[in-house]
Each structure stands twice: as C-alpha cells, then as structure tokens.
Coordinates of C-alpha atoms and ligand atoms in Angstrom, one line a residue:
X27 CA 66.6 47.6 68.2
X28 CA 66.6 44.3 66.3
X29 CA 65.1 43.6 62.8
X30 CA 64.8 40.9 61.1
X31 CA 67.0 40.8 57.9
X32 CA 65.3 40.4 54.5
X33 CA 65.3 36.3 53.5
X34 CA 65.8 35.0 56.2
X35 CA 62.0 36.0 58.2
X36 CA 60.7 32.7 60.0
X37 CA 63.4 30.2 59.2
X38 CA 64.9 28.3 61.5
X39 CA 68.7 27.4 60.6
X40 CA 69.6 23.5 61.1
X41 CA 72.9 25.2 62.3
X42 CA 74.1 28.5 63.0
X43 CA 78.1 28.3 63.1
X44 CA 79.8 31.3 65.4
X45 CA 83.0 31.9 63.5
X46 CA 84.6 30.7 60.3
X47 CA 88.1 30.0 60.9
X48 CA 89.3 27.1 59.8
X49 CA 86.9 25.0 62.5
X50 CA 83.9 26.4 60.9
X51 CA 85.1 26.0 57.3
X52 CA 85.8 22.3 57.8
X53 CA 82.3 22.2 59.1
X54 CA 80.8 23.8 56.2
X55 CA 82.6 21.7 54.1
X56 CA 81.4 18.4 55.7
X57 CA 78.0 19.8 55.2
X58 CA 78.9 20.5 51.5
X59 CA 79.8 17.2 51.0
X60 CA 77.4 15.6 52.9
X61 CA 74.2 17.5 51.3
X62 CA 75.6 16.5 47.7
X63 CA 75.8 13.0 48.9
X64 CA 72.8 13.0 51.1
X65 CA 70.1 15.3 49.0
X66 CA 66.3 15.7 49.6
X67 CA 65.3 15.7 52.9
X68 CA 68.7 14.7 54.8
X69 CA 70.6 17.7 53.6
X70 CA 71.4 20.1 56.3
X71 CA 70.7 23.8 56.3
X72 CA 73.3 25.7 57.8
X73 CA 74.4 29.3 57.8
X74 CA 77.6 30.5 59.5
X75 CA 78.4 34.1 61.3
X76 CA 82.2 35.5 60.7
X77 CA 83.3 39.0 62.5
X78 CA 85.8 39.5 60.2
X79 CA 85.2 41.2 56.6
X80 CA 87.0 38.9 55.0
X81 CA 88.4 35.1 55.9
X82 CA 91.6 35.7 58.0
X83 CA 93.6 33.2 60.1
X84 CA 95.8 34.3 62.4
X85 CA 96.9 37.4 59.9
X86 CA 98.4 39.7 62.1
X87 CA 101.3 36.2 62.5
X88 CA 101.7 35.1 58.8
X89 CA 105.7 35.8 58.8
X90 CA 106.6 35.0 55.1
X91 CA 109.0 32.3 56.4
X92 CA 107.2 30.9 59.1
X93 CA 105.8 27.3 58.7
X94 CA 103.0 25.2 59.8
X95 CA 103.5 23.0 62.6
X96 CA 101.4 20.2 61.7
X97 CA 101.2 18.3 58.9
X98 CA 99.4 19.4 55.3
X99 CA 97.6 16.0 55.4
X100 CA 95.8 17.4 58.5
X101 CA 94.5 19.9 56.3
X102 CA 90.6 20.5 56.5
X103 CA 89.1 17.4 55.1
X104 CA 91.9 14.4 54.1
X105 CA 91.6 12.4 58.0
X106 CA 87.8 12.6 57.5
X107 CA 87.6 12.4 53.5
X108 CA 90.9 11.5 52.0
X109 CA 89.0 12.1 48.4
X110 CA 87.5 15.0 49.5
X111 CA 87.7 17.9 46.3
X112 CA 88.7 20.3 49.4
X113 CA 91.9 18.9 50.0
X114 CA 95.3 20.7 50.6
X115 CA 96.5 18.4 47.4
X116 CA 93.4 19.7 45.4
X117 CA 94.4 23.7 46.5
X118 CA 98.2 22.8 45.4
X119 CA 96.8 21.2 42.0
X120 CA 94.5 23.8 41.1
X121 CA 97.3 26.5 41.6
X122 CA 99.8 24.3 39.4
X123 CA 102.2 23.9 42.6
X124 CA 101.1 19.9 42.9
X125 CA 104.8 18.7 41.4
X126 CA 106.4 21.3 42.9
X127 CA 105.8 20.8 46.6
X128 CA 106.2 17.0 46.2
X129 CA 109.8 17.8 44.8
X130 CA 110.3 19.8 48.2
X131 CA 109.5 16.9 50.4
X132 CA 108.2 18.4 53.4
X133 CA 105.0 18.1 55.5
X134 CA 104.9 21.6 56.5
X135 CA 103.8 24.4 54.4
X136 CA 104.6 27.7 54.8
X137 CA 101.9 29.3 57.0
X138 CA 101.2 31.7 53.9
X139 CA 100.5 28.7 51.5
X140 CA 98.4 27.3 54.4
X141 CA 96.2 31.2 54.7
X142 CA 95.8 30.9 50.7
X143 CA 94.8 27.0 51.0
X144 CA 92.1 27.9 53.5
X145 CA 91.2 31.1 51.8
X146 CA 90.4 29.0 48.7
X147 CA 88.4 26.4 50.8
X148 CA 86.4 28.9 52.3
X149 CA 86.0 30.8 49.1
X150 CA 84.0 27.5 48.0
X151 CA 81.6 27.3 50.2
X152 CA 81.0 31.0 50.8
X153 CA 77.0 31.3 49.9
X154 CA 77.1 29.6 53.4
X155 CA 79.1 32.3 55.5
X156 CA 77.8 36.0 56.1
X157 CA 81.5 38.1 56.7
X158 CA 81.3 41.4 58.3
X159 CA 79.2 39.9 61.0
X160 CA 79.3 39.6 64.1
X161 CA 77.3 37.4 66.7
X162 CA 76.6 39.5 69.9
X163 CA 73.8 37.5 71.7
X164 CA 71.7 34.1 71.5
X165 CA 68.0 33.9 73.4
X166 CA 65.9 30.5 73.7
X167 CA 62.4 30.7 72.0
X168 CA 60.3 28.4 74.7
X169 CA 57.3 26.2 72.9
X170 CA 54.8 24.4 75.1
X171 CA 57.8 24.6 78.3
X172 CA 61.2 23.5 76.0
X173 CA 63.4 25.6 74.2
X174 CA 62.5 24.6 70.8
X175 CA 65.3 26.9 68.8
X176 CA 67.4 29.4 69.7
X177 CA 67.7 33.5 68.5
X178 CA 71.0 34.3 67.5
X179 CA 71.5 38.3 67.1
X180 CA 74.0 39.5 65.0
X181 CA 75.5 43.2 64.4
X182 CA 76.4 44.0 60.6
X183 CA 77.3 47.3 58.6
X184 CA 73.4 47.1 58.4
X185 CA 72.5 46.9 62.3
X186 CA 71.2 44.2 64.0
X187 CA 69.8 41.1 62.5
X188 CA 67.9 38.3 64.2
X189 CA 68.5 34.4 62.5
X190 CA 67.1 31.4 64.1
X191 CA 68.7 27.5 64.5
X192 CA 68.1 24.9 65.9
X193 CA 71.5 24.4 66.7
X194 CA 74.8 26.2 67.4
X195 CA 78.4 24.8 66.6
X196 CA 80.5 28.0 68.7
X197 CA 84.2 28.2 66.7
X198 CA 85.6 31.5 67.7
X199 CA 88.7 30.3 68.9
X200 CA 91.4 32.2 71.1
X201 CA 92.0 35.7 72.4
X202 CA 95.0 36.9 72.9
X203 CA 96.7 37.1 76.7
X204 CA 98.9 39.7 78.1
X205 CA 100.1 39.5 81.6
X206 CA 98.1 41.2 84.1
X207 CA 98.3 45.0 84.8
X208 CA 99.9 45.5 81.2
X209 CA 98.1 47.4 78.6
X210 CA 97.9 46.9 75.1
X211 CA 98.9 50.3 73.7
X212 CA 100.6 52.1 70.2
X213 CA 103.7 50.7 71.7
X214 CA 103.0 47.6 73.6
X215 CA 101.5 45.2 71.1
X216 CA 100.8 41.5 71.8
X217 CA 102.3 39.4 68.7
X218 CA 99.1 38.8 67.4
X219 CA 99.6 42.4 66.3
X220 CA 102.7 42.0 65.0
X221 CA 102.0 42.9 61.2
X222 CA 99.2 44.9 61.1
X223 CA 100.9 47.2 63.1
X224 CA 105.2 46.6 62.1
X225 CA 104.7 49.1 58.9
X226 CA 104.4 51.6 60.5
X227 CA 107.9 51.5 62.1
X228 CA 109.2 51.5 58.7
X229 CA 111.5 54.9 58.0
X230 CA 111.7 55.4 61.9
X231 CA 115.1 53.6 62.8
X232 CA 114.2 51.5 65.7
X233 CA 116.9 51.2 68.0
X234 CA 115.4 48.2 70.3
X235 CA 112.5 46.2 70.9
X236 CA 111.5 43.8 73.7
X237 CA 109.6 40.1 73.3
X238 CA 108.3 38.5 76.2
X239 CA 107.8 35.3 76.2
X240 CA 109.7 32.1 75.2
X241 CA 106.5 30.2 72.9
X242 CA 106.8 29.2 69.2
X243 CA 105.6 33.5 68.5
X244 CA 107.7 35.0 71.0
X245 CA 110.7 32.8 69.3
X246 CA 108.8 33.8 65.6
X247 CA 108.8 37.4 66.5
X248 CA 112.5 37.6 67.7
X249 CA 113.7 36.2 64.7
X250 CA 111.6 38.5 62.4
X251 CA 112.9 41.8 64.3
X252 CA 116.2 41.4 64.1
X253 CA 115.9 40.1 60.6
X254 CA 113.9 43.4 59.4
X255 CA 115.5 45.8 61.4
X256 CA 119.1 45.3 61.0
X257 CA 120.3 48.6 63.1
X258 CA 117.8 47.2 66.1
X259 CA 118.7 45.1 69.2
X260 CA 116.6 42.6 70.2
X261 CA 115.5 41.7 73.8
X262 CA 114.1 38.3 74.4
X263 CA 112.8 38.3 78.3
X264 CA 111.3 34.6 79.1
X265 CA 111.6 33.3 83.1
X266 CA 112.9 29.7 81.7
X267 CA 116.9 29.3 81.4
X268 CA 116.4 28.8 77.3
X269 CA 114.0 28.1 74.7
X270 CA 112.5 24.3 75.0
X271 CA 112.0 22.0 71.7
X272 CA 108.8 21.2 70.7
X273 CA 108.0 17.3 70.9
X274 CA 107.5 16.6 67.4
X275 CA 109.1 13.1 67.7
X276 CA 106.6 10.0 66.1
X277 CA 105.3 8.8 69.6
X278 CA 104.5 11.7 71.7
X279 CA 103.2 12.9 68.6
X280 CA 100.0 10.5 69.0
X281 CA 98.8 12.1 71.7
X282 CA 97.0 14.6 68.3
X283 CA 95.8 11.3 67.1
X284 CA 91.9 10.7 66.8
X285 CA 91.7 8.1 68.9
X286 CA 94.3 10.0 71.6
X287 CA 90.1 12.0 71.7
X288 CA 88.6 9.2 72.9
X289 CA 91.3 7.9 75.4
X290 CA 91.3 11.3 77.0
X291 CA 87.8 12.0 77.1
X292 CA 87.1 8.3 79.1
X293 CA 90.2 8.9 81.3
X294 CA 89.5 9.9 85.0
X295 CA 91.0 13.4 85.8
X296 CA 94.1 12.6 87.1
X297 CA 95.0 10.9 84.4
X298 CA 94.1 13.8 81.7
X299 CA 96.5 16.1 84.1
X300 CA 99.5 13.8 84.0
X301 CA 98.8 13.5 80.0
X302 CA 98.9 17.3 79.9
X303 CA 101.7 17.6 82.0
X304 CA 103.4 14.9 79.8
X305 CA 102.6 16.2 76.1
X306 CA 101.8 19.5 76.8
X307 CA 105.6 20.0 75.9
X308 CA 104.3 18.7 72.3
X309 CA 102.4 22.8 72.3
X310 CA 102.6 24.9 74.7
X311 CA 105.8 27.1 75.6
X312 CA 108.1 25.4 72.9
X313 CA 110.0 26.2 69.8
X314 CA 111.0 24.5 66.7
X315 CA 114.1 22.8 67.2
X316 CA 115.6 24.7 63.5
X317 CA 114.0 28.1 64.9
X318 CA 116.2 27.1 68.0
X319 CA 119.3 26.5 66.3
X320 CA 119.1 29.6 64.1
X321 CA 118.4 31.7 67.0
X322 CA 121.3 30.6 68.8
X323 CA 124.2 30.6 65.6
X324 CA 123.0 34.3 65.0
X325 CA 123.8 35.1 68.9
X326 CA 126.9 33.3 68.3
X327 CA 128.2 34.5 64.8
X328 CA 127.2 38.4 66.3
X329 CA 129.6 38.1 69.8
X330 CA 132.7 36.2 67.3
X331 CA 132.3 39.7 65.1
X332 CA 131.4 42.2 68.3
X333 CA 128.2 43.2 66.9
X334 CA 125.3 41.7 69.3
X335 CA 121.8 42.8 68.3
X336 CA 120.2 39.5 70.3
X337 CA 120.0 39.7 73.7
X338 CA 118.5 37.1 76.1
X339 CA 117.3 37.7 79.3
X340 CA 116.4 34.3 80.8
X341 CA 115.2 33.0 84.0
X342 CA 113.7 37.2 84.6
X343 CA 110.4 38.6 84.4
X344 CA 108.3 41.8 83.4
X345 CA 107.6 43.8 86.3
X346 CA 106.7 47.0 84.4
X347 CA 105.8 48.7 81.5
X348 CA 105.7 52.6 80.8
X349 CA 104.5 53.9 77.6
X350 CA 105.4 57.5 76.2
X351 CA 104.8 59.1 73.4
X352 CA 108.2 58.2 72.1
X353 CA 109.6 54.8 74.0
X354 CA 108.4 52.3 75.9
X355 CA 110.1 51.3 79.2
X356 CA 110.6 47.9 80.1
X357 CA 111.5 46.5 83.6
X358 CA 112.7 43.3 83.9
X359 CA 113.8 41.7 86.8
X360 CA 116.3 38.3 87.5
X361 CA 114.4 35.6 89.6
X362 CA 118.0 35.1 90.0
X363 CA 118.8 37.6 92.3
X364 CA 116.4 39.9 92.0
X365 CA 118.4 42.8 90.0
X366 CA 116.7 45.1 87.8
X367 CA 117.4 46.0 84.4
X368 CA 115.4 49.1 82.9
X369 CA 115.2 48.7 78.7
X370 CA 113.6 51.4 76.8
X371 CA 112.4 50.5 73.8
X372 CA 110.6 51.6 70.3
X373 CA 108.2 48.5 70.7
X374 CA 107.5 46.0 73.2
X375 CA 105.7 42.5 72.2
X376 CA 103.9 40.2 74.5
X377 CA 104.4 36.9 72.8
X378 CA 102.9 35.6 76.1
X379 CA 100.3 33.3 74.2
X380 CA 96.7 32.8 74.1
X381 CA 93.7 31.5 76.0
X382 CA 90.4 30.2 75.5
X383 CA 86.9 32.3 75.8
X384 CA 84.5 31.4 77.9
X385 CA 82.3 29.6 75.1
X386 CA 79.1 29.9 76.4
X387 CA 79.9 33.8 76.5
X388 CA 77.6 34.5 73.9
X389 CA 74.5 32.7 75.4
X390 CA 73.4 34.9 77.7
X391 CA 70.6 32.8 79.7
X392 CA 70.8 30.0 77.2
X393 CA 74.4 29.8 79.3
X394 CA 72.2 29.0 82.6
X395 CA 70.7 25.9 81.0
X396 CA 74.3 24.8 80.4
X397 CA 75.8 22.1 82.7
X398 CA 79.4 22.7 84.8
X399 CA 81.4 20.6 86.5
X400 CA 82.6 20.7 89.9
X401 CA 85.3 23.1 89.1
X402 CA 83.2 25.4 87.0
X403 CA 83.7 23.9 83.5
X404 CA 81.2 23.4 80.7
X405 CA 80.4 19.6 80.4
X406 CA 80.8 18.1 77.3
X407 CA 79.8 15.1 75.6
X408 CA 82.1 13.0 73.6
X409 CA 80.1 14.4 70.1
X410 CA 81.7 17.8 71.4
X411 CA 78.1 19.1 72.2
X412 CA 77.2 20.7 75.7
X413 CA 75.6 18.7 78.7
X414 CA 72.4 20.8 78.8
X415 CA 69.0 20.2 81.0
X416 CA 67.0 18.6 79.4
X417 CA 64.0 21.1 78.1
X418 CA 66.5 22.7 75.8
X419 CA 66.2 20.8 72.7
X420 CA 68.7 22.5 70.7
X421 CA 72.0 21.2 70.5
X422 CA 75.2 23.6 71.0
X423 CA 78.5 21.9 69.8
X424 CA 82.2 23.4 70.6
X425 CA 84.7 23.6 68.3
X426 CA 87.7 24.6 71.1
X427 CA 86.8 24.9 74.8
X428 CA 87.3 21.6 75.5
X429 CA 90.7 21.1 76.5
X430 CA 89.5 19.6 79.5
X431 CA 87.4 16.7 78.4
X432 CA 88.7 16.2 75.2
X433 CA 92.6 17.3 75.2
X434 CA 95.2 19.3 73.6
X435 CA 94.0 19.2 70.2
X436 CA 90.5 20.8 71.1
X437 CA 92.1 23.9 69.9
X438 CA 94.5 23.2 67.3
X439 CA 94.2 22.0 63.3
X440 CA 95.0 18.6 64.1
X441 CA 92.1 16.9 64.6
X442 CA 89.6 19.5 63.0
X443 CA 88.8 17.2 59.6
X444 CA 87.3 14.0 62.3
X445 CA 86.0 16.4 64.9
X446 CA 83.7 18.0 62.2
X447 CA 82.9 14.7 61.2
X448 CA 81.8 13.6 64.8
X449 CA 79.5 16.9 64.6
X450 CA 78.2 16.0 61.6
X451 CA 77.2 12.5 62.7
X452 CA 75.7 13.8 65.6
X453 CA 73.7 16.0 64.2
X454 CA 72.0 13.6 62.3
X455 CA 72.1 10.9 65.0
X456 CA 70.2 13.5 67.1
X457 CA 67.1 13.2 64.3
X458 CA 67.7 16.2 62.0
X459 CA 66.9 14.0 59.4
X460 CA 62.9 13.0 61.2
X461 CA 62.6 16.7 61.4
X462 CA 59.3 17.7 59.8
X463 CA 59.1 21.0 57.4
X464 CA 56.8 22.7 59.8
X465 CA 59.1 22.2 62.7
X466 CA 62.1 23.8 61.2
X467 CA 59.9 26.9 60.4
X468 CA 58.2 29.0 63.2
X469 CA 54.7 29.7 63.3
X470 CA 54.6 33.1 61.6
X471 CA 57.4 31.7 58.6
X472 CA 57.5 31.8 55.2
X473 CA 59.3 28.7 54.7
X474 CA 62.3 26.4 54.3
X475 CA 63.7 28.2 51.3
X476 CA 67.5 27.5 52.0
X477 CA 67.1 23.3 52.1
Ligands
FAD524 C1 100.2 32.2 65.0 C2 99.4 30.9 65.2 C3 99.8 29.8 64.5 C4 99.2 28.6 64.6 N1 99.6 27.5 64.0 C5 99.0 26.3 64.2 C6 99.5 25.1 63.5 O1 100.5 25.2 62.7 N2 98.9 24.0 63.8 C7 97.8 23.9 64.6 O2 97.3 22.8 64.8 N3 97.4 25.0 65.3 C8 98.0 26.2 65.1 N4 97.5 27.3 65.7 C9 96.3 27.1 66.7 C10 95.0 27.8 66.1 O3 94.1 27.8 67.2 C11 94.4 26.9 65.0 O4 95.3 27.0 64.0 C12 93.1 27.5 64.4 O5 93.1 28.9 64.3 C13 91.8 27.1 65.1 O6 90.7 27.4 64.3 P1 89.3 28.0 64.8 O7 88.5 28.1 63.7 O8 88.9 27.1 65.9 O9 89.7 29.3 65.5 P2 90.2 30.7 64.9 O10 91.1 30.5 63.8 O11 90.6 31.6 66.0 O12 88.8 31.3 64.2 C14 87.8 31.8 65.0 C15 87.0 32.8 64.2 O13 85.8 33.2 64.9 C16 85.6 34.6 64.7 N5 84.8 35.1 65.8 C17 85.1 35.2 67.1 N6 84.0 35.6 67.8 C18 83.0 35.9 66.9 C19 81.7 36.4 67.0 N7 81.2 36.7 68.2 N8 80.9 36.5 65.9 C20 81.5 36.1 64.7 N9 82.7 35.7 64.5 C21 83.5 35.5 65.6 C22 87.0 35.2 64.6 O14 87.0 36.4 64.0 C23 87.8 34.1 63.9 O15 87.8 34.3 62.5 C24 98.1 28.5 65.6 C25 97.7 29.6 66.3 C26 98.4 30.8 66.1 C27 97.9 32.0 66.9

C-alpha cells in the first residue's frame, strides 16, 4: 500500500531524477548552479531517487591501481562550466592535492581519486538526493484528457512513498551481463562483484581462478588476481587471439567530442553503424595499451623462471560452468579445434561486460505512450528527451539508452558535463519557467515549499 511521505503531500517536482551516479549528480549540479544564478521564479525544483545507501560508483571495480580512462577535465561540470566551484581542480584544491597532481602530469586519475571526487560533489548537493531509495513504478495523473504529471513510487526502509514531477531525467545506468545459461553464484561472480566479494577468499589459499572475457575489467581483474594471490594461477579465457588496445589516439578520440552528439544523431543509420563499427574499438572489448604490456612481461618474466601463474586461453569459449560447494568447474572449449579443457577453480569471474536497461522499464503504462522505432527502440530527440504522443505533457529525458541515436558516449563520463547542460536548457526551453504556482501543485496540495 502506498502513502504519501511527510513534506512532500501535493507537490509536484519540476524533476524527479532516477539514480544519482555521476549522470544525475551532474544534473543536480547544473540545477545548483543554475538556481543560484537564475533565482525567483526560474529556479528549478528537483528531487532525485538513489537505490543505493550511500553514493557509490562502480564500487565493487575501484582496484586501488586502476585509472580512469578519460580525462579529469571531463569531470562533472568543466566542458559545460569551466569555472564551475564543482570542478575536479576545486575537489583536488580543497583536499590540498592541487600542486601535487599537477607535478604528476597525467590526465587520468586513479579511479579511487575519481569515487572521492564525485563523492564530494555529490556530498554538496545532497539536500537534493533521498539514498536508500529506490524507484519501483511511475503512473500518469490524466487532467482534462493529458497527462499533466507523473506518480513516481518509491520503496524506502520506511515503505512506499508516492512523489510527483512533472518531469523525469531516468540515469540508472548499466547492469551487469553474464553469458547465457550461467548463474551468478558464491563462486561464479561477474567483475562487478569483484571486491565486495574478494575478502572473503582471504586465509583460504586459492589455487586458481578463471576470467572470462578480454574488456578493460576482464584484463583489470586478471591483473589484480594474480597480484593478490601470489600462490594462485590465473586463467584468462577470451575467443579473440589477444587482448586489443584501446583507441585513445587524438583523432578517433573525437568521436567523445560534443559535437561528434550532433553528427551522429543527424546521421542516417547506416552511417551511425559504420561509426560504431569504426570507433567502437575506442570502448568496447579493449584494454589499455600499459595494462597490455604489463600483462604480457609478467607471462614472460614467469616462463624465463618456470613459474607460470598466467595462463591464456585465447580464440576458446565457456561452454560450462559447475558450481560445488568447494570449486567451480570451468569448461572451455578451442574454436580452434574444438578440444576441451576442464579447469576447476576457487572463483570464476565473468568480466563479460555490461548492457543497457530497458529505460522505459520503470514506466509501466507511461512506457505505452512512449514512441519506438522500426526496430523497437525508444525515439529520442536530440535534447535527449523521449518522442512521446502528444497528450503526455511531461517530459522524460535519458541519461544512457541512447546509444542508438546519440552514440557511444550516451553511456560513458565523457560527455555528461554538456549533456546535462542540453537537459537543462530544455527544460526551460519547454516553459518551466511560464509555469504558474498553481500548476506545479495538484488540486488537493499544500504548496510549492521546495522552490
Ligand atoms: C568499472 C567501470 C569503470 C568505468 N570507467 C569509466 C571511465 O573511466 N570513463 C568513462 O567515461 N566511463 C567509464 N565507465 C562507464 C560508466 O557507465 C560511467 O562511468 C558512469 O557510471 C555512468 O554514470 P550513470 O550515472 O549514468 O550510471 P551509474 O554510474 O551506473 O549510476 C546509476 C545509478 O542509478 C541507480 N539506480 C538504478 N536503478 C535505480 C532505481 N530504480 N531507483 C533508484 N536508483 C537506481 C544505481 O544504483 C546507480 O547508482 C566505467 C564503467 C565501469 C563499470
């Protein structure tokens, strides 16, 4: 049964934000700096939903040496607001590290510093964020024939709560993948796992584990293994003959530009495939080049002194998994020739990447009055907010999901600072600002209290 939490009885939200990884925190903080600049009337009232108890990127990954692959000056705020007070320069000042990471000359933090930096910028805007919260369900509310706002349920410690917005920015990024017919289990873990669940290995002498997968994490997680458990051999299975290098080089690396948004998004559909198939090579399924070399002078340095721990089984596949108690038994099989190889293992790790949700998931019939294309997918407009007909008045924006109109950085950090930005703009393009007091408040409200 749903009740309606204290506070928040008759308002309706500018914006409900689903999520608050870094997508949503960027948002909030263009909202931030917006409402200081804007005041009065023109500031925006938005609240925003996180599952998690606490902000949390990617935890279960944060290997202490692993770095970011994209530059710190594509941090939440500096391609939108190069002065913004949210910057990854203003986190590094305010923790006395400013000089220091100047003196190290590098444009990629450590994925640690990065998880603090966006801790911190979250942590500044947190009156705007309920954690512990998860959204489970959204419901039109119809007014004279149109969907005038929308219900957006969410389940707390407390129970259910109902909020109301007039529109929805959806930024609950990826879910994990695992090939099909394997379970997740205590020993089959996908790497999103990987530290929340590596502790617990500690004291038991693992002997072997198996990573699938040849990505950036299946790489990561190989290297971390072998590092932390020195008595342990390491199994790297991946159907490709080795590791490919990310495309970091100047060029291809425009394709994450702003502007690379607005060439894809006008490009007919051909033309986004071949730019996929292109650059895709800049993301998906590739490894550092340093992580690469590393990788293969420990194989090398290990069969000079007779002691291999890394193994690579290339150009083979998983073709089963059985969990005990005890092991885990992995079958892999050469698209070579076919030959099996059994490996039982203490763990095996399915570093075999991540895929979108469907976004409109959580929108139960709201969903119906969303637009597809041909093949099924949710149209888009270039402001990143859904093709909807035309009696729904409320405007749900994506933050991720939109690979396919707006291109490879729809789900990564790269772009976030302008995207939010574009959201921003369009929200107030779209007549926020006209909005009258008595229409952001429904009949039986007590008021706009949070503007
Ligand atoms: C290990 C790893 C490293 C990466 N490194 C980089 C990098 O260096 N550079 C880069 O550009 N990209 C990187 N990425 C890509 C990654 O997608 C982005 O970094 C970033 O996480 C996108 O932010 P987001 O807010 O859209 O999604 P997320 O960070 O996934 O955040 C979504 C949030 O929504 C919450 N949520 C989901 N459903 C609900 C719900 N129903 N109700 C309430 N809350 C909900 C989740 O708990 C989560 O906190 C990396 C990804 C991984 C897995």
């Amino acid at each position: 049964m749903s009740r309606v939490l204290p506070g928040d009885a008759g308002l309706v939200h500018d914006l409900i934000g689903i999520g608050f990884g870094p997508s949503n925190v960027a948002m909030a903080i263009a909202i931030r700096e917006h409402n200081a600049r804007a005041g009065g009337r023109q500031a925006l009232d938005a609240r925003f939903f996180e599952q998690q108890p606490r902000f949390g990127w990617h935890r279960g990954m944060l290997i202490d040496d692993a770095t970011m692959q994209v530059s710190f000056l594509k941090d939440l705020v500096t391609l939108r607001n190069p002065a913004s007070e949210y910057s990854f320069l203003c986190y590094l000042q305010s923790k006395g590290r400013l000089i220091d990471f100047i003196n190290h000359k590098n444009l990629f933090p450590l994925r640690v510093e990065f998880h603090d930096y966006f801790e911190w910028a979250a942590a500044k805007v947190d009156d705007t964020v309920s954690y512990g919260h998860e959204v489970v369900g959204v419901a039109p509310v119809v007014r004279d024939g149109v969907v005038d706002h929308l219900e957006v349920t969410v389940r707390s410690g407390e129970g259910l709560g109902v909020h109301r917005a007039r529109n929805l920015v959806i930024g609950t990024g990826l879910r994990p993948l695992v090939p099909e017919g394997v379970e997740r289990g205590d020993r089959v873990w996908h790497n999103s796992e990987l530290l929340a669940r590596v502790d617990a290995l500690e004291g038991t002498s693992p002997s072997r584990f198996v990573v699938v997968g040849a990505g950036q994490s299946a790489a990561e997680n190989v290297a971390y293994l072998h590092r932390r458990f020195p008595g342990a051999e390491v199994c790297a299975v991946f159907s490709r003959y080795g590791y490919s290098p990310a495309d970091d080089s100047a060029f291809a690396n425009r394709i994450f530009d702003p502007a690379a948004v607005d060439d894809y998004f006008t490009a007919p559909g051909t033309v986004k495939r071949r730019l996929m198939d292109y650059h895709g090579n800049t993301n998906y399924s590739v490894v550092d080049i340093d992580l690469i070399d590393d990788l293969y002078r420990q194989m090398y340095r290990e069969k000079v002194l007779g002691t291999e721990r890394l193994r690579f089984l290339n150009v083979s596949r998983l073709t089963g998994v059985k969990e005990t108690p005890d092991r885990v038994r992995a079958t892999v099989t050469s698209l070579v020739d076919g030959e099996e190889t059994l490996l039982d293992a203490d763990v095996l790790v399915l570093a075999t990447g991540y895929g979108p949700a469907d976004p409109l998931g959580l929108l139960g019939e709201v969903a119906d009055r969303c637009l597809r294309d041909a093949e099924g997918r949710v149209r888009v407009e270039r402001d990143y907010r859904v093709v909807t007909d035309p009696d729904l008045r409320c405007g749900i924006y994506l933050q991720g999901g939109t690979e396919h109109t707006h291109g490879i950085t729809s789900s990564l950090l790269s772009n976030t600072a302008v995207r939010v930005g574009e959201i921003l703009d369009s929200l107030l393009d779209r007549g926020l600002e006209s909005a009258s007091d008595e229409a952001r408040t429904v009949a039986d409200g007590t008021g706009t209290g949070a503007r």
